[in-house]
């Protein structure tokens, strides 16, 4: 409140700063500033004696604020702010003037560098003159978590958290949890059956007292912020009471409506009322409203007539469920890059050209062919199969720029599975190069080549088409020999790129979390915060964040779970107090700030803007938008900037 | 052609039925040919309303004043307020509604179309008659006959119509509760932004030479700001002291009032003022031309504002005053906003 | 009323050093009392009721009543409430700092015409400062006046300015203090100043009453004085208008034909009634 | 008038040249960017013009005046440096009678009580060469009704009257005489015929019909009586609270004083005076936010009452000189003549 | 100021997350660039009010730089989109009134682009030098 008494501490950083900047002169010049009560230079401000000397000066000269002219605030802002707190003044009244990275290290001329250091320091003094003592904002947290997406990632995260004692809500868009793994036959690198690894986990989820499972549900709205989200979920009606359903299949038997079965990627059909697959969790039939002849008014009603258990209820309506949670894990997974987009390989119109997941279904014991590899066109056993890698991947010009990471592995797996099913068949793999980093992965690929005699051809397939005799002619080039290669295959399997699922895009929009250039969810930091989203309290797991295989997915899911557990381990969270504040007298309620705020942190109450302290990240977009100077970020007020501009232009 | 009696009848009717508490309109002025804004509160006063080519004031400003009065006197309105509005007035009202300055149901808009005409530019008239103020004017649909100290003169409408009217694309007030006159949107005058394009043909040095002369002349009477319906801020960036003082306003806040612009009417301050104002009006200015009209020293403020308007339109597909919903220009963005200037 | 500044530049402040600061009242609207000594022997004399424009260079000027008696020549005293840009800056100054001062401005209390009369000085809040020189001057020339009575009220005992001075003059003057709300240990009047005046019933006979304080207080004190029989000519007050020049030109303090900085700020109620109520 | 002479119109430029060589900077009306302003004159000037847009009060009272510069180095006493106005001698040609009378009123303000050194310095270096209004008045002129005349020489050093081929130059002050004497040989003697024509032209000019404040003499009393009238707010309704009426007025003199910074390390700046006016909402606002003249009505009342009442009470003359600027330039048509008449009507 | 001694003064608004970090990287990498630009760290380019730019020019800046995260990389998700739109208008307006268009520069510099930061400053100084001091908007107080 009273006059500022700022202390300025100019660091030599050994010779790092002092070699180019006349630190003595900086300290002396700063002493002339109106608000400066004390100024000195010292060889290493961040050293113990350096820090103690700041504390001493604060006490001796009754300083209320501190400027340390030293290295980047990224390095020691925290150090000096804590130090200031130790001396009994608010950490927020300590500012760093970066005269090393932004000055001493990038300039040679001593005079120029010194002048610039003076301006930078003076600017910091002006900034600190306007700084308020602030206390971090404490926010009570809701100690529950939500997981969106019930693939392996979501299941793992939910189980980890629930097992640690946290209440978890698991939201899955489809009628069953499980995700893509359930479509796989066997999995690399061990070739164990995917159902065998996943089913126990699915059952555990369904039985877990701490997990509330919401299938056939989608998140529609999220408000609040880290620690306290309010999530509105739309649960679609299944028209079948899961508790009562006996899984007798009577209903499906009478249902006249046949549609393609998405679980088998269109290789089989199902009825309007159906169960996605036998082990679905929740274990119940689902009436697909879109496929049904009509419920309102009821057009057919056959299923209900036959259901002895009386599980079918046409009056079920969509339900909006509101859940309060403290953190959210997004595990919305991937889709395959659409085959339609691969024009050079027939855009999905050439018979017996399959995508990887379809091939998985063909190999799967529970698949359309009960595990016998047969061509969809004529149900014959293919004797020559061509596997093409990197379809849609690593092609910045036309498709995805990124490497889909797992295709080398699953193609090797496919080749091997094929050979195990059709020992006299011939498998060719077109590849660009083989990426088999991972425990036992390289060995797995070697086995495909050696044990299972897969022919690996290095090169691109330029095109393919169907021949008159029902083969698929694959034309490519072997870049190792330089020879053109033409194979008349019985079947072609494309290792299509993984792309973020449609559900991932939807979730990103609802949750307002960033996505990267490829549409995968953006992590807060590519190296140091790989499972955090940029929004506090929202975490990422699985293929929604980037292509990965099961072990990696599971590790990431567990990592996300542990982040949530750490976050929610305390009853309150602390939030930076450098957030926007509104001057009611000046606000006219124009809502420009409301629209501008990237975090939806502002709303209007009685015609005045009100900032949600927790949501606001202090970006200042509102303040630059408001015409009436009615909103500004604490400790970065326009007044401070105004003075800093002046300081930058002094001399 | 609009029969002014229709406007009067409507106003009288609304007032008599208590559907509005007042009607903002124009009446004959006391000082020569020009009309002046007025606020009619009694049915019997409705006959004083006029509608002619000297009704150049943007009455939306009076709505702003009315709102400020209400807030200041802590009164709540008993009924909506009526307003006679031309095309540009109505566009201004739309922006005010977009910025929640009042609610749609708080105003009753009696639209009047400018049809094939527009409003007079008194300055152009004066220039045609040697700088002497005209004392009376009559309009016969094509030509104006004006009386001046130096004699009478007949002037073609095209010659003395306000620039903004020549470039106007919306002579009909689309947002209205009731409207008179025809929607002659396709009338033929100048292309929009024609004057702007002419000016932009100048090179940088000529542009600065021009603007420096304009800025130097400004006397900072703030008529441009005060007449602008979009400059409804209670406290403007150029105000050197805190204007909105509430009991909770601290000495600190008063002391920290930033002086972005000094009171001195000198080039740097004037230029900063006008550029700031132009930026503040970007996406909000509806080109009613009032600021330019009122400027006592003829600073071509429309040029600045239409420049921003054209940017808003061309770069961002934004049309101020066209619709009440939707975000403000600078509070929103599109993924494909131009960014070539960023290097 | 005219000064003889014919050739001096009235807008050019003289310099004065702060020699003493006393914190009267704390809080958001704190009051501090400053003693200023002219620098370079360049100063001016003043009369009771006059004010001076104090400058902090770079911040601006504020008109402040001279709160010391004209009899005190060594320094001039000002009590300043922290309310805005200049006054806040004042509150950040320390002893030894040099500020600008120009003046004296305004008319004066006709103290010599009041010789032989009873004086009732009524102040509220920071409004004690402008009338304080009446008290100190009259006390210094005690024999010239009959009864001297001081009414002073503040929100609470913490908000009483000039506390020691008020105690010191008790021997020579009657001092009636009041606080707005009851508090522990407070033995004097509880309630607003107008009520205290009504309770103590100063006798209008051969008396002038001088009132200064918040407008609402002035209004009710005057009503009560009138009720006690004071005529409009017996009641004096001072008014505050925004001022910039101090010499009747900038137009801000213009009320009716008067420029408060020249024709005021001291008015008898009889005079003030004639002016538009624009203060 | 002590010195009355004729000047052949063709010799005007020679006279200007003579005055210039006498050390005066000559200003005359010029049409620039569509507005008439006084500009330095190089050779000749056309005096056939209505009136300047802004009253020529800025010769003595510029919109911005630096009082002094200050510098405050930490730990030292502030240093002040008075800035004396750089006031070249200016002779302004073509000043209209209303504006000459305006100068008289400004002089009163800036010398009453305390001399304003800046104004005085500039004023003593300014000479007004007036120009009688013998063309028909503008529809907004009303000088006669406020005690002036289209041929008044009040406030002028010289009054010129346009007689077609020649001007009659009538000196009204010593300065005026000196200005004429500087080019004595250019001037002719005013003959009887000239005199007769002059009188006729003057009489005609005075006779030309103008708008009028109905009872200017009664205005002070009427405004006093009508102080609390409701018409003020009613008439001020469309007012936008701008500075046009006052900034253009020849007699509005209100100003603001502010410190403008030129540097903060060390603290440096200037104290400057800038025009201000009673129509701006913050003009009288106290630090507390209390505003004695908060509404447009009270501010309109202040402006009109100042011109037609308070000034009269202080100086025995109306402050308004009837130039009509505030009337013609007000963006919303607030008309001081109509206002005074209406208030008077209201109290009657 | 004579031609020889003229050194353009630049006020550089750097967003905290990318450009300021980028300039730190230039420092760590010891990439030399001219000392003309004095940085002001702001949370986000979106917080840079056009007032700041005009104010800097009025206070005598010869050039103003605003630098933020690349589009899509904004730490605050959208701040730089808002900045891009607002500052486009500023750029256009400055040009329109006849201020040399290169007096105001905007760039996207990521935390990884230390070299780019140095390059931006270098280029800016090179652009500004031939223009001479910015006198058009600079307040002249005398
Ligand atoms: C052909 C092929 C073969 C493979 N073979 C192997 C292998 O052998 N070994 C191996 O380790 N890995 C293999 N993988 C990789 C493996 O499939 C993935 O690593 C794993 O499935 C990723 O799991 P997930 O939970 O991240 O995503 P998903 O399995 O895609 O699960 C996401 C879940 O989220 C749901 N969902 C999506 N959006 C929403 C929403 N908005 N709201 C609610 N729910 C939503 C989906 O319905 C789905 O249930 C293979 C991948 C392919 C394509
Ligand atoms: C006759 C009289 C006697 C008074 N006596 C006393 C007294 O004894 N004690 C007391 O406490 N008060 C007294 N006052 C009231 C006192 O004058 C005001 O409280 C004081 O002027 C408030 O000034 P401020 O700068 O703090 O307030 P503000 O309202 O913030 O500013 C006032 C002035 O400072 C300047 N200013 C404001 N903002 C800026 C800016 N951004 N840049 C540059 N300049 C700026 C302007 O010139 C402005 O007019 C008296 C007033 C009058 C008229
Ligand atoms: S932008 Fe400013 S005025 Fe508008 S609602 Fe937000 S804070 Fe209020
Ligand atoms: S500072 Fe940023 S996050 Fe905070 S309210 Fe303003 S725009 Fe929203
Ligand atoms: S109306 Fe004209 S003179 Fe007045 S402030 Fe605006 S631009 Fe300047
Ligand atoms: S210029 Fe800007 S701040 Fe000033 S009134 Fe207009 S919109 Fe508001
Ligand atoms: S009367 Fe007219 S010119 Fe004067 S302030 Fe009002 S609107 Fe402006
Ligand atoms: S008040 Fe109006 S008419 Fe009278 S002198 Fe001033 S500007 Fe002219």
Coordinates of N, CA and C in Angstrom, one line a residue, chain D residues 190-330:
Chain D
X190 N -9.2 59.9 -45.8 CA -10.6 59.5 -46.0 C -11.4 60.8 -46.3
X191 N -11.9 60.9 -47.5 CA -12.7 62.0 -47.9 C -14.1 62.0 -47.4
X192 N -14.8 63.0 -47.6 CA -16.2 63.1 -47.2 C -17.0 62.0 -47.8
X193 N -16.8 61.8 -49.1 CA -17.6 60.8 -49.8 C -17.3 59.4 -49.2
X194 N -16.0 59.2 -49.0 CA -15.7 57.9 -48.3 C -16.4 57.8 -47.0
X195 N -16.3 58.9 -46.3 CA -16.9 58.9 -45.0 C -18.4 58.6 -45.1
X196 N -19.0 59.2 -46.1 CA -20.5 59.0 -46.3 C -20.8 57.6 -46.6
X197 N -20.0 57.1 -47.5 CA -20.2 55.7 -47.9 C -20.0 54.8 -46.7
X198 N -18.9 55.1 -46.0 CA -18.6 54.2 -44.8 C -19.9 54.2 -43.9
X199 N -20.3 55.4 -43.6 CA -21.5 55.5 -42.7 C -22.6 54.7 -43.2
X200 N -22.8 54.8 -44.5 CA -24.0 54.1 -45.1 C -23.8 52.6 -45.0
X201 N -22.6 52.2 -45.3 CA -22.3 50.8 -45.3 C -22.5 50.3 -43.8
X202 N -21.9 51.0 -42.9 CA -22.1 50.7 -41.5 C -23.5 50.6 -41.1
X203 N -24.2 51.6 -41.5 CA -25.6 51.7 -41.1 C -26.4 50.5 -41.7
X204 N -26.1 50.2 -43.0 CA -26.8 49.1 -43.6 C -26.5 47.8 -42.9
X205 N -25.2 47.7 -42.6 CA -24.8 46.4 -41.9 C -25.5 46.3 -40.6
X206 N -25.6 47.4 -39.9 CA -26.3 47.4 -38.6 C -27.8 47.1 -38.8
X207 N -28.3 47.6 -39.9 CA -29.7 47.4 -40.1 C -30.1 46.0 -40.6
X208 N -29.1 45.3 -41.1 CA -29.4 43.9 -41.7 C -30.0 43.1 -40.6
X209 N -31.1 42.4 -41.0 CA -31.7 41.6 -39.9 C -30.9 40.4 -39.5
X210 N -30.9 40.1 -38.2 CA -30.1 39.0 -37.6 C -31.1 38.2 -36.7
X211 N -30.7 37.1 -36.3 CA -31.4 36.4 -35.3 C -31.1 37.2 -34.0
X212 N -31.9 36.9 -33.0 CA -31.7 37.8 -31.8 C -32.0 37.0 -30.5
X213 N -31.2 37.4 -29.5 CA -31.6 37.0 -28.1 C -32.7 38.1 -27.8
X214 N -33.8 37.7 -27.5 CA -34.9 38.6 -27.4 C -34.7 39.8 -26.4
X215 N -34.3 39.4 -25.3 CA -34.1 40.5 -24.3 C -32.7 40.2 -23.6
X216 N -31.7 40.7 -24.2 CA -30.4 40.4 -23.7 C -30.2 41.1 -22.3
X217 N -30.7 42.3 -22.2 CA -30.5 43.0 -21.0 C -31.2 42.3 -19.8
X218 N -32.3 41.7 -20.1 CA -33.0 41.0 -19.1 C -32.5 39.6 -18.9
X219 N -31.6 39.2 -19.7 CA -31.1 37.8 -19.6 C -30.5 37.4 -18.3
X220 N -29.7 38.2 -17.7 CA -29.1 37.8 -16.4 C -30.2 37.5 -15.4
X221 N -31.1 38.4 -15.3 CA -32.2 38.2 -14.4 C -33.0 37.0 -14.7
X222 N -33.3 36.9 -16.0 CA -34.2 35.7 -16.4 C -33.5 34.4 -16.1
X223 N -32.2 34.4 -16.4 CA -31.5 33.1 -16.1 C -31.4 32.8 -14.6
X224 N -31.3 33.9 -13.9 CA -31.3 33.7 -12.4 C -32.6 33.1 -12.0
X225 N -33.7 33.7 -12.5 CA -35.0 33.3 -12.1 C -35.2 31.8 -12.6
X226 N -34.7 31.6 -13.8 CA -34.9 30.2 -14.4 C -33.9 29.2 -14.0
X227 N -33.1 29.5 -13.0 CA -32.0 28.5 -12.6 C -32.5 27.1 -12.4
X228 N -33.7 27.0 -11.7 CA -34.1 25.7 -11.4 C -35.1 25.1 -12.4
X229 N -35.3 25.8 -13.5 CA -36.3 25.4 -14.5 C -36.0 24.0 -15.1
X230 N -37.1 23.4 -15.4 CA -36.9 22.0 -16.0 C -36.4 22.1 -17.5
X231 N -36.5 23.3 -18.1 CA -36.2 23.3 -19.5 C -34.7 23.0 -19.8
X232 N -33.9 23.2 -18.8 CA -32.4 23.0 -19.0 C -32.2 21.5 -19.4
X233 N -32.7 20.6 -18.6 CA -32.5 19.2 -18.9 C -33.2 18.8 -20.2
X234 N -34.4 19.4 -20.4 CA -35.1 19.1 -21.6 C -34.3 19.5 -22.8
X235 N -33.8 20.7 -22.8 CA -33.1 21.2 -23.9 C -31.7 20.6 -24.1
X236 N -31.2 20.1 -23.1 CA -29.9 19.5 -23.2 C -30.0 18.0 -23.6
X237 N -31.2 17.5 -23.7 CA -31.3 16.1 -24.0 C -30.4 15.6 -25.1
X238 N -30.4 16.2 -26.3 CA -29.6 15.7 -27.3 C -28.1 16.0 -27.2
X239 N -27.8 16.9 -26.3 CA -26.4 17.3 -26.2 C -25.5 16.1 -26.0
X240 N -24.3 16.1 -26.6 CA -23.4 15.0 -26.5 C -22.2 15.3 -25.6
X241 N -22.2 16.5 -25.0 CA -21.2 16.8 -24.0 C -19.8 16.9 -24.7
X242 N -19.8 17.4 -25.9 CA -18.5 17.5 -26.5 C -17.8 18.9 -26.2
X243 N -16.8 19.2 -26.9 CA -16.1 20.5 -26.6 C -16.3 21.5 -27.8
X244 N -17.2 21.2 -28.7 CA -17.2 22.1 -29.8 C -17.6 23.5 -29.5
X245 N -18.8 23.6 -28.8 CA -19.3 24.9 -28.5 C -18.3 25.8 -27.7
X246 N -17.6 25.2 -26.8 CA -16.7 26.0 -26.0 C -15.3 26.2 -26.7
X247 N -14.8 25.1 -27.3 CA -13.5 25.3 -27.9 C -13.5 26.3 -29.1
X248 N -14.6 26.4 -29.8 CA -14.7 27.4 -30.9 C -15.0 28.8 -30.4
X249 N -15.6 28.9 -29.2 CA -16.1 30.1 -28.7 C -15.0 31.1 -28.5
X250 N -15.2 32.4 -28.9 CA -14.1 33.4 -28.7 C -13.9 33.7 -27.2
X251 N -14.8 33.3 -26.3 CA -14.7 33.8 -24.9 C -14.5 32.7 -23.9
X252 N -14.7 31.4 -24.3 CA -14.5 30.4 -23.3 C -13.0 30.2 -23.0
X253 N -12.7 30.2 -21.7 CA -11.3 30.3 -21.3 C -10.9 29.2 -20.4
X254 N -11.8 28.2 -20.1 CA -11.4 27.2 -19.1 C -10.2 26.4 -19.5
X255 N -9.5 26.0 -18.5 CA -8.3 25.1 -18.9 C -8.0 24.1 -17.8
X256 N -7.1 23.2 -18.1 CA -6.7 22.2 -17.3 C -5.2 22.3 -17.1
X257 N -4.7 21.8 -16.0 CA -3.2 21.8 -15.8 C -2.8 20.4 -15.5
X258 N -1.8 19.9 -16.3 CA -1.3 18.6 -16.0 C 0.2 18.5 -16.2
X259 N 0.7 17.4 -15.6 CA 2.1 17.2 -15.7 C 2.3 16.1 -16.8
X260 N 3.0 16.5 -17.8 CA 3.3 15.5 -18.8 C 4.8 15.0 -18.7
X261 N 4.9 13.7 -18.6 CA 6.3 13.2 -18.4 C 7.1 13.1 -19.7
X262 N 8.3 13.4 -19.5 CA 9.2 13.1 -20.7 C 10.2 12.0 -20.3
X263 N 10.3 11.7 -19.1 CA 11.1 10.6 -18.7 C 10.9 10.2 -17.3
X264 N 11.2 9.0 -16.9 CA 11.0 8.7 -15.5 C 12.3 8.3 -14.8
X265 N 13.4 8.1 -15.6 CA 14.6 7.8 -15.0 C 15.7 8.7 -15.5
X266 N 16.0 9.9 -15.0 CA 15.3 10.4 -13.8 C 14.0 11.1 -14.2
X267 N 13.2 11.3 -13.2 CA 11.9 11.9 -13.4 C 12.0 13.3 -14.1
X268 N 11.3 13.4 -15.2 CA 11.4 14.7 -16.0 C 10.1 14.9 -16.6
X269 N 9.7 16.2 -16.7 CA 8.5 16.5 -17.4 C 8.2 17.9 -17.5
X270 N 7.0 18.2 -17.9 CA 6.5 19.6 -18.0 C 5.2 19.7 -17.4
X271 N 5.0 20.9 -16.8 CA 3.6 21.2 -16.4 C 3.0 22.0 -17.6
X272 N 1.9 21.5 -18.1 CA 1.3 22.2 -19.2 C -0.2 22.6 -18.9
X273 N -0.5 23.6 -19.6 CA -1.9 24.0 -19.5 C -2.6 23.6 -20.9
X274 N -3.7 23.1 -20.8 CA -4.5 22.8 -22.1 C -5.9 23.3 -21.9
X275 N -6.5 23.6 -23.0 CA -7.9 24.0 -22.9 C -8.7 22.9 -22.3
X276 N -9.8 23.3 -21.6 CA -10.7 22.4 -21.0 C -12.0 23.0 -21.1
X277 N -13.1 22.4 -20.8 CA -14.4 23.1 -20.9 C -15.4 22.5 -20.0
X278 N -16.4 23.3 -19.7 CA -17.5 22.9 -18.7 C -18.4 21.9 -19.3
X279 N -18.3 21.6 -20.6 CA -19.3 20.6 -21.1 C -18.7 19.1 -20.9
X280 N -17.5 19.0 -20.7 CA -16.9 17.7 -20.4 C -17.4 17.2 -19.1
X281 N -17.8 15.9 -19.0 CA -18.4 15.4 -17.8 C -17.4 15.4 -16.6
X282 N -16.1 15.4 -16.8 CA -15.2 15.3 -15.7 C -14.8 16.7 -15.2
X283 N -15.2 17.7 -15.9 CA -14.7 19.0 -15.6 C -14.7 19.4 -14.1
X284 N -15.9 19.2 -13.5 CA -16.0 19.6 -12.1 C -16.0 18.4 -11.2
X285 N -15.8 17.2 -11.7 CA -15.9 16.1 -10.9 C -14.8 16.0 -9.8
X286 N -15.3 15.8 -8.6 CA -14.3 15.7 -7.5 C -13.6 14.4 -7.5
X287 N -12.6 14.3 -6.7 CA -11.9 13.0 -6.6 C -12.8 11.9 -6.1
X288 N -13.7 12.4 -5.2 CA -14.6 11.4 -4.7 C -15.6 10.8 -5.7
X289 N -15.7 11.5 -6.8 CA -16.7 11.0 -7.8 C -17.9 11.9 -7.8
X290 N -18.0 12.7 -6.7 CA -19.2 13.6 -6.6 C -19.0 14.7 -7.7
X291 N -20.0 14.9 -8.4 CA -19.9 15.9 -9.5 C -21.0 17.0 -9.4
X292 N -20.6 18.2 -9.0 CA -21.6 19.2 -8.8 C -22.5 19.5 -10.1
X293 N -21.9 19.3 -11.2 CA -22.7 19.5 -12.5 C -22.6 18.2 -13.3
X294 N -23.4 17.2 -12.8 CA -23.3 15.9 -13.3 C -24.1 15.7 -14.6
X295 N -25.2 16.4 -14.7 CA -26.0 16.1 -15.9 C -25.8 17.1 -17.0
X296 N -26.2 16.7 -18.2 CA -26.0 17.6 -19.4 C -26.7 18.9 -19.1
X297 N -27.9 18.8 -18.5 CA -28.7 20.0 -18.3 C -27.9 21.0 -17.4
X298 N -27.3 20.5 -16.3 CA -26.6 21.5 -15.4 C -25.4 22.0 -16.2
X299 N -24.8 21.3 -17.1 CA -23.7 21.8 -17.8 C -24.1 22.8 -18.9
X300 N -25.2 22.5 -19.5 CA -25.7 23.5 -20.5 C -26.0 24.8 -19.7
X301 N -26.6 24.7 -18.6 CA -27.0 25.8 -17.8 C -25.7 26.6 -17.4
X302 N -24.7 25.9 -17.0 CA -23.5 26.6 -16.7 C -22.9 27.4 -17.9
X303 N -22.9 26.8 -19.0 CA -22.3 27.5 -20.2 C -23.1 28.7 -20.5
X304 N -24.4 28.5 -20.6 CA -25.3 29.6 -21.0 C -25.3 30.7 -19.9
X305 N -25.4 30.3 -18.6 CA -25.4 31.2 -17.5 C -24.1 32.0 -17.4
X306 N -23.0 31.3 -17.7 CA -21.7 32.0 -17.6 C -21.7 33.1 -18.6
X307 N -22.2 32.8 -19.8 CA -22.1 33.8 -20.9 C -23.1 34.9 -20.6
X308 N -24.3 34.6 -20.1 CA -25.4 35.6 -20.1 C -25.7 36.0 -18.6
X309 N -25.0 35.5 -17.7 CA -25.4 36.0 -16.3 C -24.1 36.2 -15.5
X310 N -23.4 35.1 -15.2 CA -22.3 35.3 -14.2 C -21.3 36.3 -14.7
X311 N -20.9 36.2 -15.9 CA -19.9 37.2 -16.5 C -20.4 38.6 -16.3
X312 N -21.7 38.7 -16.6 CA -22.3 40.0 -16.5 C -22.3 40.5 -15.0
X313 N -22.5 39.6 -14.1 CA -22.5 40.0 -12.7 C -21.1 40.4 -12.3
X314 N -20.1 39.9 -12.9 CA -18.7 40.2 -12.5 C -18.2 41.4 -13.3
X315 N -18.5 41.5 -14.6 CA -17.8 42.5 -15.4 C -18.8 43.5 -16.1
X316 N -20.1 43.3 -15.8 CA -21.0 44.3 -16.3 C -21.2 44.1 -17.8
X317 N -20.8 43.0 -18.4 CA -21.1 42.8 -19.8 C -21.4 41.4 -20.1
X318 N -22.2 41.1 -21.1 CA -22.4 39.7 -21.5 C -21.1 39.2 -22.0
X319 N -20.9 37.9 -21.8 CA -19.7 37.3 -22.3 C -19.9 36.9 -23.7
X320 N -21.1 36.5 -24.1 CA -21.3 36.0 -25.4 C -21.3 37.2 -26.4
X321 N -20.6 37.0 -27.5 CA -20.5 38.1 -28.5 C -21.3 37.9 -29.7
X322 N -22.1 36.8 -29.7 CA -23.0 36.6 -30.8 C -22.4 36.1 -32.1
X323 N -21.3 35.4 -32.0 CA -20.6 35.0 -33.2 C -21.4 33.8 -33.9
X324 N -22.1 33.1 -33.0 CA -23.0 32.0 -33.6 C -22.2 30.7 -33.8
X325 N -21.0 30.6 -33.4 CA -20.2 29.4 -33.7 C -20.9 28.2 -33.0
X326 N -21.2 28.4 -31.7 CA -21.7 27.3 -30.9 C -23.0 26.8 -31.5
X327 N -23.7 27.8 -32.2 CA -25.0 27.4 -32.8 C -24.8 26.6 -34.1
X328 N -23.9 27.2 -34.9 CA -23.8 26.5 -36.2 C -23.0 25.2 -36.1
X329 N -22.1 25.1 -35.2 CA -21.3 23.9 -35.1 C -21.8 22.8 -34.2
X330 N -22.7 23.1 -33.4 CA -23.2 22.1 -32.4 C -23.7 20.9 -33.3

